[in-house]
Coordinates of C-alpha atoms in Angstrom, one line a residue:
Chain A
M245 CA 0.0 0.0 0.0
I246 CA 2.9 2.4 0.7
K247 CA 4.1 2.0 -2.8
E248 CA 0.6 2.8 -4.1
I249 CA 0.4 5.8 -1.9
K250 CA 3.7 7.0 -3.1
Q251 CA 2.8 6.5 -6.8
T252 CA -0.5 8.3 -6.3
L253 CA 1.0 11.3 -4.6
L254 CA 3.7 11.5 -7.3
Y255 CA 1.2 11.3 -10.1
S256 CA -1.2 13.8 -8.5
A257 CA 1.7 16.2 -7.8
R258 CA 2.9 15.9 -11.4
F259 CA -0.6 16.3 -12.8
T260 CA -1.2 19.4 -10.6
Y261 CA 2.1 20.9 -11.7
Q262 CA 1.2 20.3 -15.4
N263 CA -2.1 22.2 -14.8
K264 CA -0.6 24.9 -12.6
M265 CA -2.3 27.7 -14.5
L266 CA -5.6 26.5 -13.1
V267 CA -4.5 27.4 -9.6
F268 CA -4.7 31.1 -10.7
L269 CA -8.3 30.6 -11.8
Y270 CA -9.2 29.0 -8.4
W271 CA -7.3 31.7 -6.6
A272 CA -8.9 34.6 -8.6
T273 CA -12.4 33.1 -7.8
N274 CA -11.5 32.8 -4.2
L275 CA -10.2 36.3 -4.0
G276 CA -13.2 37.7 -5.8
F277 CA -15.7 36.1 -3.4
A278 CA -13.7 37.0 -0.3
L279 CA -13.6 40.6 -1.5
V280 CA -17.4 40.7 -1.8
L281 CA -17.7 39.4 1.8
T282 CA -15.0 41.7 3.1
F283 CA -16.2 45.0 1.6
P284 CA -19.2 45.6 4.0
L285 CA -16.9 45.0 7.1
F286 CA -14.2 47.3 5.6
T287 CA -16.8 50.1 5.1
L288 CA -18.1 49.6 8.6
L289 CA -14.7 49.7 10.2
K290 CA -13.6 52.6 8.2
E291 CA -16.6 54.6 9.3
E292 CA -16.1 53.7 12.9
L293 CA -12.4 53.9 13.2
Q294 CA -11.0 56.4 10.7
Y295 CA -10.8 59.2 13.2
S296 CA -10.5 57.1 16.4
A297 CA -7.5 56.6 18.6
I298 CA -8.4 52.9 18.6
N299 CA -6.3 52.8 15.4
S300 CA -3.1 53.6 17.2
H301 CA -4.0 51.2 20.1
F302 CA -4.5 48.5 17.6
A303 CA -1.0 48.7 16.3
A304 CA 0.3 47.9 19.8
E305 CA -2.2 45.3 20.8
F306 CA -5.6 43.9 19.8
D307 CA -8.2 46.0 21.7
F308 CA -10.4 43.3 23.1
L309 CA -12.8 45.8 24.8
W310 CA -13.4 47.7 21.5
Y311 CA -13.9 44.3 19.9
I312 CA -16.7 43.3 22.2
Q313 CA -18.3 46.7 21.9
F314 CA -18.1 46.5 18.1
L315 CA -19.9 43.1 18.2
T316 CA -22.6 44.6 20.5
H317 CA -23.2 47.7 18.4
H318 CA -23.3 45.9 15.2
D319 CA -25.1 42.8 16.4
T320 CA -27.6 43.0 13.6
M321 CA -24.8 42.8 11.0
V322 CA -22.9 40.3 13.0
N323 CA -26.0 38.0 13.2
V324 CA -26.5 38.4 9.4
I325 CA -22.9 37.4 8.6
P326 CA -23.2 33.6 9.0
G327 CA -26.2 33.5 6.7
L328 CA -24.6 35.8 4.2
V329 CA -21.3 33.8 4.2
I330 CA -23.2 30.6 3.8
S331 CA -25.3 32.0 0.9
I332 CA -22.2 33.3 -0.9
A333 CA -20.4 30.0 -0.1
L334 CA -23.2 28.1 -1.8
L335 CA -22.7 30.2 -5.0
Y336 CA -19.0 29.7 -4.6
N337 CA -19.5 25.9 -4.4
L338 CA -21.5 25.9 -7.6
I339 CA -18.5 27.5 -9.4
Q340 CA -16.2 25.0 -7.7
L341 CA -18.3 22.2 -9.0
F342 CA -18.0 23.7 -12.5
Y343 CA -14.2 23.8 -12.0
T344 CA -14.1 20.3 -10.7
G345 CA -15.9 19.1 -13.8
G346 CA -13.3 20.8 -15.9
F347 CA -10.4 19.6 -13.9
L348 CA -11.6 16.0 -14.1
A349 CA -12.2 16.3 -17.8
I350 CA -8.6 17.3 -18.3
A351 CA -7.6 14.4 -16.1
A352 CA -9.6 12.1 -18.4
H353 CA -7.8 13.4 -21.5
P354 CA -4.3 14.3 -20.3
Q355 CA -2.9 14.0 -23.8
K356 CA -5.0 16.9 -24.9
N357 CA -4.8 19.0 -21.8
H358 CA -6.6 21.9 -23.4
I359 CA -8.4 24.9 -21.9
V360 CA -11.4 24.1 -24.0
D361 CA -11.7 20.7 -22.4
F362 CA -11.7 22.4 -19.0
F363 CA -14.8 24.5 -19.8
F364 CA -16.4 21.8 -21.8
G365 CA -16.0 19.3 -19.0
G366 CA -17.3 21.9 -16.5
V367 CA -20.5 22.3 -18.5
R368 CA -20.8 18.6 -19.3
Y369 CA -20.7 17.3 -15.7
F370 CA -22.2 20.3 -14.0
Y371 CA -25.8 19.1 -13.7
R372 CA -24.6 15.6 -12.4
F373 CA -22.1 17.2 -10.0
V374 CA -24.8 19.5 -8.6
A375 CA -27.1 16.5 -8.0
V376 CA -24.2 14.8 -6.1
Y377 CA -23.6 18.0 -4.2
L378 CA -27.3 18.3 -3.1
V379 CA -27.3 14.7 -1.9
T380 CA -24.0 15.4 0.0
I381 CA -25.6 18.5 1.6
L382 CA -28.5 16.3 2.7
L383 CA -26.2 13.7 4.2
Y384 CA -24.3 16.4 6.0
F385 CA -27.6 17.7 7.4
V386 CA -28.5 14.2 8.6
I387 CA -25.1 13.8 10.3
I388 CA -25.3 17.2 11.9
S389 CA -28.9 16.4 13.1
I390 CA -27.8 13.1 14.6
N391 CA -24.9 14.8 16.3
S392 CA -27.2 17.5 17.8
L393 CA -29.5 14.7 19.0
L394 CA -26.5 13.0 20.7
V395 CA -25.5 16.3 22.3
G396 CA -29.0 16.6 23.9
I397 CA -28.9 13.0 25.0
G398 CA -25.4 13.5 26.5
N399 CA -26.4 16.6 28.3
R400 CA -29.5 14.9 29.8
L401 CA -27.5 11.8 30.7
F402 CA -24.8 13.7 32.6
A403 CA -26.9 16.5 34.0
D404 CA -26.6 15.2 37.6
S405 CA -23.2 13.6 37.2
Q406 CA -20.7 14.3 39.9
S407 CA -17.8 13.7 37.6
T408 CA -17.0 15.5 34.4
L409 CA -14.9 12.6 32.9
P410 CA -17.7 10.3 31.7
E411 CA -19.3 13.2 30.0
F412 CA -16.0 14.1 28.4
F413 CA -15.5 10.6 27.0
F414 CA -19.1 10.4 25.8
H415 CA -18.6 13.7 23.8
F416 CA -15.2 12.6 22.7
A417 CA -16.7 9.4 21.2
R418 CA -19.6 11.4 19.7
Y419 CA -17.4 13.9 17.8
T420 CA -14.9 11.2 16.7
L421 CA -17.9 9.5 15.1
F422 CA -19.2 12.8 13.7
L423 CA -15.9 13.6 12.1
F424 CA -15.5 10.1 10.7
W425 CA -18.9 10.3 8.9
I426 CA -18.1 13.7 7.6
V427 CA -14.9 12.4 6.1
V428 CA -16.6 9.3 4.7
V429 CA -19.4 11.3 3.0
N430 CA -16.8 13.8 1.7
V431 CA -14.6 11.0 0.2
V432 CA -17.6 9.1 -1.3
A433 CA -18.9 12.3 -2.8
D434 CA -15.5 13.0 -4.3
Y435 CA -15.3 9.5 -5.8
S436 CA -18.8 9.7 -7.1
K437 CA -17.7 12.7 -9.1
V438 CA -14.6 10.9 -10.2
A439 CA -16.8 7.9 -11.2
I440 CA -19.0 10.2 -13.3
A441 CA -16.2 11.8 -15.1
S442 CA -14.0 8.7 -15.5
K443 CA -16.6 6.4 -17.0
D444 CA -19.0 9.2 -18.2
E445 CA -21.6 7.6 -15.9
S446 CA -25.0 9.2 -16.4
N447 CA -26.8 7.2 -13.7
L448 CA -26.1 9.1 -10.5
I449 CA -27.2 6.3 -8.2
R450 CA -25.0 3.8 -9.9
A451 CA -22.1 6.2 -9.7
A452 CA -22.7 6.8 -6.0
V453 CA -23.0 3.1 -5.3
K454 CA -19.9 2.4 -7.3
A455 CA -18.0 5.1 -5.4
F456 CA -19.3 3.8 -2.1
L457 CA -18.3 0.2 -2.9
F458 CA -14.9 1.5 -4.2
V459 CA -14.2 3.4 -1.0
K460 CA -15.4 0.4 1.1
D461 CA -13.2 -2.0 -0.8
N462 CA -10.2 0.3 -0.7
F463 CA -10.9 2.0 2.5
A464 CA -7.4 2.1 3.9
L465 CA -5.8 3.5 0.7
T466 CA -8.5 6.1 0.0
I467 CA -8.7 7.4 3.6
S468 CA -4.9 7.3 3.9
I469 CA -4.5 9.5 0.8
F470 CA -7.2 11.8 2.2
L471 CA -5.5 12.1 5.5
I472 CA -2.0 12.5 4.1
L473 CA -3.1 15.4 1.9
A474 CA -5.2 16.9 4.7
S475 CA -2.1 16.7 7.0
F476 CA -0.1 18.8 4.4
V477 CA -2.7 21.5 4.8
S478 CA -2.6 21.3 8.6
A479 CA 1.2 21.5 8.6
A480 CA 1.1 24.6 6.3
A481 CA -1.6 26.2 8.5
L482 CA 0.6 25.5 11.6
A483 CA 3.6 26.9 9.9
Y484 CA 1.7 30.0 8.9
N485 CA 0.5 30.6 12.4
F486 CA 4.0 30.1 13.8
V487 CA 5.5 32.6 11.3
D488 CA 2.6 35.0 11.7
G489 CA 3.1 35.1 15.5
F490 CA 6.6 36.6 15.0
I491 CA 5.6 39.3 12.6
P492 CA 4.8 42.6 14.3
K493 CA 1.8 44.5 12.8
D494 CA 3.0 48.0 13.5
S495 CA 4.2 48.9 10.1
W496 CA 2.6 48.9 6.7
Y497 CA 5.5 46.8 5.2
L498 CA 4.9 44.1 7.7
I499 CA 1.1 44.1 7.2
I500 CA 1.7 43.7 3.5
A501 CA 4.3 40.9 4.2
T502 CA 1.6 39.2 6.3
F503 CA -0.8 39.5 3.4
F504 CA 1.7 37.8 1.1
I505 CA 2.2 34.9 3.5
Q506 CA -1.5 34.5 3.9
Q507 CA -1.9 34.3 0.1
M508 CA 0.9 31.8 -0.1
L509 CA -1.1 29.6 2.3
I510 CA -4.3 30.0 0.3
I511 CA -2.5 29.1 -2.9
F512 CA -1.0 26.1 -1.2
R513 CA -4.4 25.0 0.0
L514 CA -5.8 25.3 -3.6
I515 CA -2.9 23.2 -4.9
I516 CA -3.7 20.5 -2.4
R517 CA -7.3 20.7 -3.3
M518 CA -6.3 20.0 -7.0
Q519 CA -4.1 17.2 -5.8
F520 CA -7.0 15.7 -3.9
Y521 CA -9.0 15.3 -7.1
A522 CA -6.0 14.2 -9.2
S523 CA -5.1 11.5 -6.6
E524 CA -8.7 10.3 -6.4
Y525 CA -8.9 10.1 -10.2
Y526 CA -5.7 8.2 -10.4
I527 CA -6.6 5.7 -7.7
Y528 CA -10.1 5.1 -9.1
N529 CA -8.9 4.6 -12.6
D530 CA -6.0 2.4 -11.5
L531 CA -8.0 0.1 -9.4
T532 CA -11.2 -0.1 -11.5
A533 CA -9.3 -0.6 -14.8
E534 CA -10.6 -3.6 -16.8
P535 CA -7.8 -6.2 -17.1
V536 CA -6.5 -6.6 -20.6
R537 CA -7.0 -10.2 -21.5
A538 CA -4.3 -11.9 -23.4
Y539 CA -5.7 -13.4 -26.6
F540 CA -4.2 -16.6 -27.8
E541 CA -5.0 -18.1 -31.1
E542 CA -3.9 -21.5 -32.0
I543 CA -2.1 -21.7 -35.2
N544 CA -2.3 -24.8 -37.1
K545 CA 1.1 -25.4 -38.2
D546 CA 0.0 -28.1 -40.6
V547 CA -1.9 -25.7 -42.7
Chain B
M270 CA -20.7 27.9 44.6
E271 CA -20.3 29.5 48.0
Y272 CA -21.3 28.1 51.4
P273 CA -20.3 29.3 54.9
G274 CA -16.7 28.1 55.2
L275 CA -16.9 26.0 52.0
A276 CA -16.8 26.5 48.3
T277 CA -17.2 24.1 45.4
I278 CA -16.0 24.7 41.9
Q279 CA -16.4 22.8 38.7
H280 CA -14.2 22.9 35.6
S281 CA -13.8 20.9 32.4
P282 CA -11.1 18.1 32.3
L283 CA -9.1 19.9 29.7
I284 CA -7.9 23.4 30.4
L285 CA -5.1 25.5 29.0
S286 CA -2.1 26.0 31.2
S287 CA -2.3 29.7 30.5
S288 CA -5.9 29.9 31.5
L289 CA -6.9 31.5 34.8
E290 CA -10.3 30.0 34.8
I291 CA -9.8 27.9 38.0
E292 CA -7.9 30.6 39.8
K293 CA -10.6 33.1 39.1
L294 CA -13.3 30.8 40.4
I295 CA -11.3 30.1 43.6
V296 CA -10.7 33.8 44.3
H297 CA -14.3 34.6 43.6
E298 CA -15.6 31.9 45.9
F299 CA -13.0 32.8 48.6
A300 CA -14.1 36.5 48.4
H301 CA -17.6 35.3 49.1
Q302 CA -16.4 34.2 52.6
Y303 CA -16.1 37.9 53.3
F304 CA -19.0 39.3 51.3
Y305 CA -21.9 36.9 51.7
G306 CA -20.3 35.0 54.6
A307 CA -19.0 37.5 57.1
I308 CA -21.0 40.4 55.8
A309 CA -24.4 39.2 54.6
N310 CA -26.9 40.8 52.3
N311 CA -30.4 39.8 51.2
E312 CA -29.7 38.0 47.9
T313 CA -33.3 37.9 46.9
Y314 CA -33.3 41.7 46.6
E315 CA -29.7 42.7 46.4
G316 CA -27.9 39.8 44.9
W317 CA -25.7 42.2 43.0
F318 CA -23.9 43.4 46.2
D319 CA -22.0 40.2 47.2
E320 CA -21.7 38.9 43.7
G321 CA -20.4 42.2 42.4
M322 CA -18.1 42.6 45.3
A323 CA -16.7 39.1 44.8
S324 CA -16.2 39.7 41.1
Y325 CA -14.7 43.1 41.7
L326 CA -12.2 41.6 44.3
T327 CA -11.3 38.8 41.8
S328 CA -10.5 41.1 39.0
S329 CA -8.7 43.5 41.3
M330 CA -6.5 40.7 42.6
L331 CA -5.7 39.8 39.0
D332 CA -4.9 43.4 38.3
V333 CA -2.7 43.8 41.3
N334 CA -0.7 40.7 40.3
A335 CA -0.6 41.9 36.6
L336 CA -2.4 38.7 35.5
S337 CA -4.9 38.5 32.8
D338 CA -6.5 35.7 30.9
V339 CA -5.7 34.9 27.3
S340 CA -8.5 34.4 24.9
S341 CA -9.3 30.8 24.0
F342 CA -12.1 28.8 22.4
K343 CA -13.2 25.2 22.5
L344 CA -13.0 22.9 19.6
F345 CA -16.0 20.6 19.5
G346 CA -17.1 22.2 22.8
Q347 CA -14.3 20.6 24.7
F348 CA -10.7 21.0 23.4
P349 CA -9.4 24.4 24.5
I350 CA -7.3 26.3 21.9
R351 CA -5.6 29.6 22.5
G352 CA -7.0 32.2 20.1
L353 CA -10.1 34.0 19.2
E354 CA -13.2 32.4 17.7
I355 CA -15.0 34.8 15.4
L356 CA -17.6 32.5 13.8
S357 CA -18.7 29.0 14.5
M358 CA -21.3 26.5 13.3
G359 CA -22.4 24.5 16.3
E360 CA -19.3 23.1 17.9
I361 CA -17.1 23.7 14.9
P362 CA -15.2 27.0 14.8
L363 CA -15.3 28.3 11.2
I364 CA -13.4 31.5 11.5
Y365 CA -10.8 31.9 14.2
T366 CA -7.4 33.2 14.8
L367 CA -4.7 31.6 16.9
I368 CA -3.0 34.9 17.9
K369 CA -2.5 35.5 21.6
I370 CA -5.0 38.1 22.8
K371 CA -5.0 39.3 26.4
I372 CA -8.4 39.7 27.8
P373 CA -8.7 42.7 30.2
N374 CA -10.0 41.4 33.6
Q375 CA -13.3 43.4 33.3
A376 CA -14.0 42.2 29.7
N377 CA -16.5 39.4 30.7
A378 CA -18.4 41.8 33.0
M379 CA -18.6 44.3 30.1
R380 CA -19.7 41.7 27.6
S381 CA -22.4 40.5 29.9
Y382 CA -23.5 44.1 30.9
Y383 CA -23.8 45.2 27.2
L384 CA -26.5 42.6 26.6
H385 CA -28.9 44.4 28.9
A386 CA -27.3 47.7 29.5
N387 CA -30.5 49.8 29.6
E388 CA -32.9 47.2 30.7
A389 CA -32.5 47.0 34.4
A390 CA -30.9 48.9 37.2
L391 CA -28.8 47.6 40.1
S392 CA -31.5 48.9 42.4
D393 CA -34.0 46.5 40.8
S394 CA -34.8 43.5 43.0
S395 CA -32.7 40.6 41.9
Y396 CA -35.6 38.1 41.9
L397 CA -37.6 40.3 39.5
L398 CA -34.9 40.3 36.7
S399 CA -36.7 38.7 33.9
S400 CA -34.1 36.2 32.5
L401 CA -31.0 34.4 33.5
S402 CA -29.0 36.5 31.0
M403 CA -30.4 39.7 32.5
Y404 CA -29.7 38.4 36.0
N405 CA -26.1 37.7 35.1
A406 CA -25.7 41.0 33.3
I407 CA -26.9 43.0 36.4
T408 CA -25.8 40.8 39.3
Y409 CA -22.3 39.9 38.0
G410 CA -21.6 42.3 35.1
K411 CA -22.9 45.7 36.0
S412 CA -22.1 45.3 39.7
E413 CA -18.5 44.5 39.0
L414 CA -18.2 47.5 36.7
F415 CA -20.0 49.6 39.4
F416 CA -17.3 48.8 42.0
K417 CA -14.4 49.0 39.6
T418 CA -15.5 52.5 38.4
L419 CA -16.1 53.5 42.0
E420 CA -12.5 52.5 42.7
R421 CA -11.3 54.6 39.8
I422 CA -13.3 57.6 41.0
T423 CA -12.2 57.5 44.6
G424 CA -8.7 56.2 44.1
K425 CA -7.6 52.6 44.5
Q426 CA -5.9 52.8 47.9
K427 CA -8.7 54.9 49.4
F428 CA -11.4 52.6 48.1
I429 CA -9.7 49.4 49.4
K430 CA -9.1 51.1 52.8
T431 CA -12.8 52.1 52.9
L432 CA -13.8 48.6 52.1
S433 CA -11.6 47.3 54.9
K434 CA -13.2 49.7 57.4
F435 CA -16.6 48.8 56.1
Y436 CA -15.8 45.1 56.7
N437 CA -14.5 45.6 60.2
Q438 CA -17.6 47.7 61.1
Y439 CA -20.2 45.4 59.7
K440 CA -18.7 41.9 59.8
N441 CA -21.1 39.2 61.2
S442 CA -24.1 41.3 60.4
H443 CA -26.6 42.0 57.5
V444 CA -26.1 45.1 55.4
T445 CA -28.1 46.8 52.7
A446 CA -26.8 48.7 49.7
K447 CA -28.0 52.0 51.3
Q448 CA -25.9 51.3 54.4
F449 CA -23.0 50.7 52.1
F450 CA -23.5 53.9 50.2
T451 CA -24.0 56.0 53.4
F452 CA -20.8 54.5 54.8
L453 CA -18.9 55.1 51.6
Q454 CA -20.1 58.7 51.3
A455 CA -19.1 59.3 55.0
N456 CA -15.6 58.1 54.2
T457 CA -15.1 59.8 50.9
A458 CA -14.4 63.5 50.3
R459 CA -16.0 63.5 46.9
N460 CA -19.8 63.7 46.4
L461 CA -20.9 60.4 45.0
S462 CA -24.6 61.1 44.8
W463 CA -24.5 61.6 41.0
Y464 CA -22.8 58.3 40.6
I465 CA -25.3 56.4 42.7
K466 CA -28.2 58.1 41.0
N467 CA -26.9 57.4 37.4
Y468 CA -25.5 54.0 37.8
Y469 CA -27.3 52.4 40.8
D470 CA -30.8 53.9 40.8
E471 CA -31.3 54.1 37.1
S472 CA -30.5 51.9 34.1
F473 CA -29.0 54.8 32.2
V474 CA -26.4 54.1 29.5
C475 CA -23.2 56.1 29.3
D476 CA -21.7 57.1 26.0
Y477 CA -19.7 60.2 25.5
A478 CA -18.4 61.1 22.0
I479 CA -16.2 63.7 20.5
K480 CA -18.2 65.0 17.6
S481 CA -15.6 67.3 16.1
I482 CA -12.3 69.0 16.7
E483 CA -10.8 72.0 15.0
Y484 CA -7.5 73.6 15.6
L485 CA -7.5 77.4 15.6
P486 CA -3.9 78.5 14.8
A487 CA -4.6 82.2 15.4
S488 CA -5.5 81.7 19.1
K489 CA -3.5 78.4 19.4
E490 CA -6.6 76.7 20.7
C491 CA -8.4 73.6 19.8
R492 CA -12.2 73.7 19.7
V493 CA -13.8 70.4 20.8
D494 CA -17.5 69.5 20.5
V495 CA -18.6 66.8 22.9
R496 CA -21.8 65.0 22.9
R497 CA -23.4 62.8 25.6
N498 CA -25.3 60.2 23.7
G499 CA -26.5 58.2 26.7
E500 CA -28.6 59.4 29.5
A501 CA -25.9 58.8 32.2
F502 CA -23.7 61.5 33.3
F503 CA -20.0 61.1 34.1
P504 CA -17.4 63.9 34.6
C505 CA -15.4 64.0 31.4
E506 CA -11.6 64.0 31.4
I507 CA -10.8 65.4 28.0
S508 CA -7.2 65.0 26.9
L509 CA -5.6 66.9 24.1
I510 CA -2.8 64.9 22.6
T511 CA 0.1 66.6 21.0
Q512 CA 3.5 65.3 19.8
K513 CA 5.2 66.4 23.0
D514 CA 2.5 66.5 25.6
T515 CA -1.0 65.5 26.8
I516 CA -3.1 68.3 28.3
T517 CA -6.1 67.1 30.3
K518 CA -9.1 69.0 31.5
T519 CA -12.0 67.7 33.6
I520 CA -15.5 68.9 32.7
N521 CA -18.3 68.5 35.2
N522 CA -21.0 69.3 32.7
D523 CA -24.2 67.3 32.4
K524 CA -25.4 69.0 29.2
R525 CA -26.1 66.7 26.2
F526 CA -23.9 68.8 24.0
F527 CA -21.1 71.2 24.9
T528 CA -18.1 72.9 23.4
I529 CA -14.7 73.5 25.1
Y530 CA -11.6 75.2 24.0
L531 CA -8.2 73.7 25.0
K532 CA -5.0 75.7 24.7
S533 CA -2.6 73.9 22.4
P534 CA 0.9 75.4 21.8
E535 CA 1.3 73.1 18.7
V536 CA -1.0 71.4 16.2
P537 CA -2.6 68.6 18.2
I538 CA -2.8 64.9 17.0
G539 CA -6.2 64.5 18.5
V540 CA -8.5 64.6 21.5
E541 CA -9.6 61.7 23.7
I542 CA -12.2 61.4 26.5
D543 CA -11.2 59.3 29.4
L544 CA -7.8 58.5 28.1
H545 CA -7.0 56.1 31.0
R546 CA -10.4 54.4 30.7
K547 CA -11.6 55.1 34.2
N548 CA -15.2 54.9 33.3
Y549 CA -16.1 51.3 32.7
F550 CA -19.6 52.2 31.8
D551 CA -18.9 54.0 28.5
V552 CA -20.5 51.6 25.9
N553 CA -18.6 53.0 22.9
L554 CA -14.8 53.5 23.2
A555 CA -14.4 54.1 19.5
N556 CA -16.1 57.5 19.5
N557 CA -14.3 58.7 22.7
S558 CA -11.5 60.1 20.5
K559 CA -11.1 62.1 17.4
M560 CA -7.9 62.5 15.5
L561 CA -7.2 65.4 13.2
R562 CA -6.0 63.1 10.5
K563 CA -7.7 60.0 9.1
Q564 CA -6.1 56.7 10.1
Y565 CA -6.5 53.4 8.5
A566 CA -4.1 51.0 10.3
A567 CA -6.7 49.1 12.4
T568 CA -9.2 49.1 9.6
T569 CA -6.7 47.7 7.1
Y570 CA -5.3 45.2 9.6
F571 CA -8.6 43.9 10.7
S572 CA -10.1 43.8 7.2
M573 CA -7.1 41.9 5.9
R574 CA -7.5 39.4 8.6
W575 CA -11.2 39.0 7.8
F576 CA -10.4 38.7 4.1
F577 CA -8.0 35.9 4.9
W578 CA -10.5 34.2 7.2
I579 CA -13.2 34.4 4.5
Q580 CA -10.8 32.9 1.9
N581 CA -10.1 30.0 4.2
L582 CA -13.8 29.6 5.0
L583 CA -14.6 29.5 1.3
L584 CA -11.9 26.8 0.9
V585 CA -13.5 24.8 3.7
F586 CA -17.0 25.1 2.1
G587 CA -15.5 24.4 -1.3
S588 CA -13.9 21.2 -0.1
L589 CA -17.3 20.0 0.9
A590 CA -18.6 20.6 -2.6

């Protein structure tokens, strides 16, 4: 399995590198959406702070008292933010689905590797990917609901407990299970898309069943690849936080330097996201390939 | 929870080493042995008195020892992580930052108070407060700020000394808030009736703002327009900040809007009310100051952080697609 993991990571890294221009497309989309969601806050902060001494305090230290006052004064906006972010994220996800279709279309025809294939694939698989996405959302909703139900059960069970440890272990088991199912649904949804793109599967249920069975049969490999790539992201995030902690924020140059480091992390995450799909496509195609049968024909030497 | 000669505390099994959660609980419950235990008050009507005093003594003890908590949040409701959580979905933090942020010792009281700032007064009977959130806001939040601001008005040493005298005089007996105020006034040179009226009797909100400043080079003066947005009055310490110096003037004016002129030998940087943050009741610190020039450092810094958090959040949502 180690050899397979190595090969998969190598292939996916190579494939991502060959399609590096796509990273800019992903990045530009991400930047655009983030700008839309940042602009209202920027305007609000500008109005509130442009003449305030809080600005100079901020350079020295995060003003926590101002922060809680800001949240209180703008609680209407603060309460709207999660809904706004989720609505925009849904739109963002639809564009991501389009990109994923394009990316997998390129993966299906690496010899062509044409920008037209990318957009053609995006359109071609879009409807099917959206259907998979909706089912995935539904499954997430079911997992979250079961988790909430377990929270309530746990709280009732341990309401009169004299020790906090049993409650701790109960909740620990609960969210381990919660995370496990989130990862499983995520991986199966990814492989469903790969199955659709790889074999041009038009029957969504068949694609989902195939993906599920594939993940089940190759559970260790698929989850290992998932976790390895996810750990790259975690390592990069930790490295960013470590570096960020050492950068003072009291000069414009250093604020800009921080921005560059942040964008490097975002680009790295986007590369890893591409690598996710590339690795999944590689594993799926490799392990579901039809064996080529050797064909023997007896030759009558006497003739 | 406090009992005579006994206190019980509860905390989660996982706790950050830098957290002062347990220490604060212990000091709070220990303080109750003095205020609730030795000096009792009727908690049905004046629950704010012993709770406020215990909370005030706790934060004062932390202040004296230069200790303050560091912000943290809990992953999945249980794993403490140092940083600041901005947005979460259930138990999952969606937007957060891992930077080390010191939490001023009165921050929790302020946060709790802001939720019901103009809804109830300290003089309202505790049992009539309509919700647990309001009970906490008044009994723990506003009361702590009341004592802390009182300390800043009278002077720390003086206030602690007066408290000590009050304890010695009334230990092993029941007291009322009125008795405390009478004792306090008798032992303080400053007239405190305005403070008790605005911040104990009423649920007034305090918010002073600098509306505008203008430097008049001919007379080397700075014209400052001040507005009292809230109903509560508080003597204003207005500081004119220049490159070399800070000139402070105290204004005992309870008008809703007034203008003052401050002598300034050079062009000032700006003006700030309550520079040293004596008044813990001011609900808006951002409008306490006005700079002559526009500044964007905090706006840019915070917006950039937010921008980055949103980028990450979109990637998280995108990975679910």
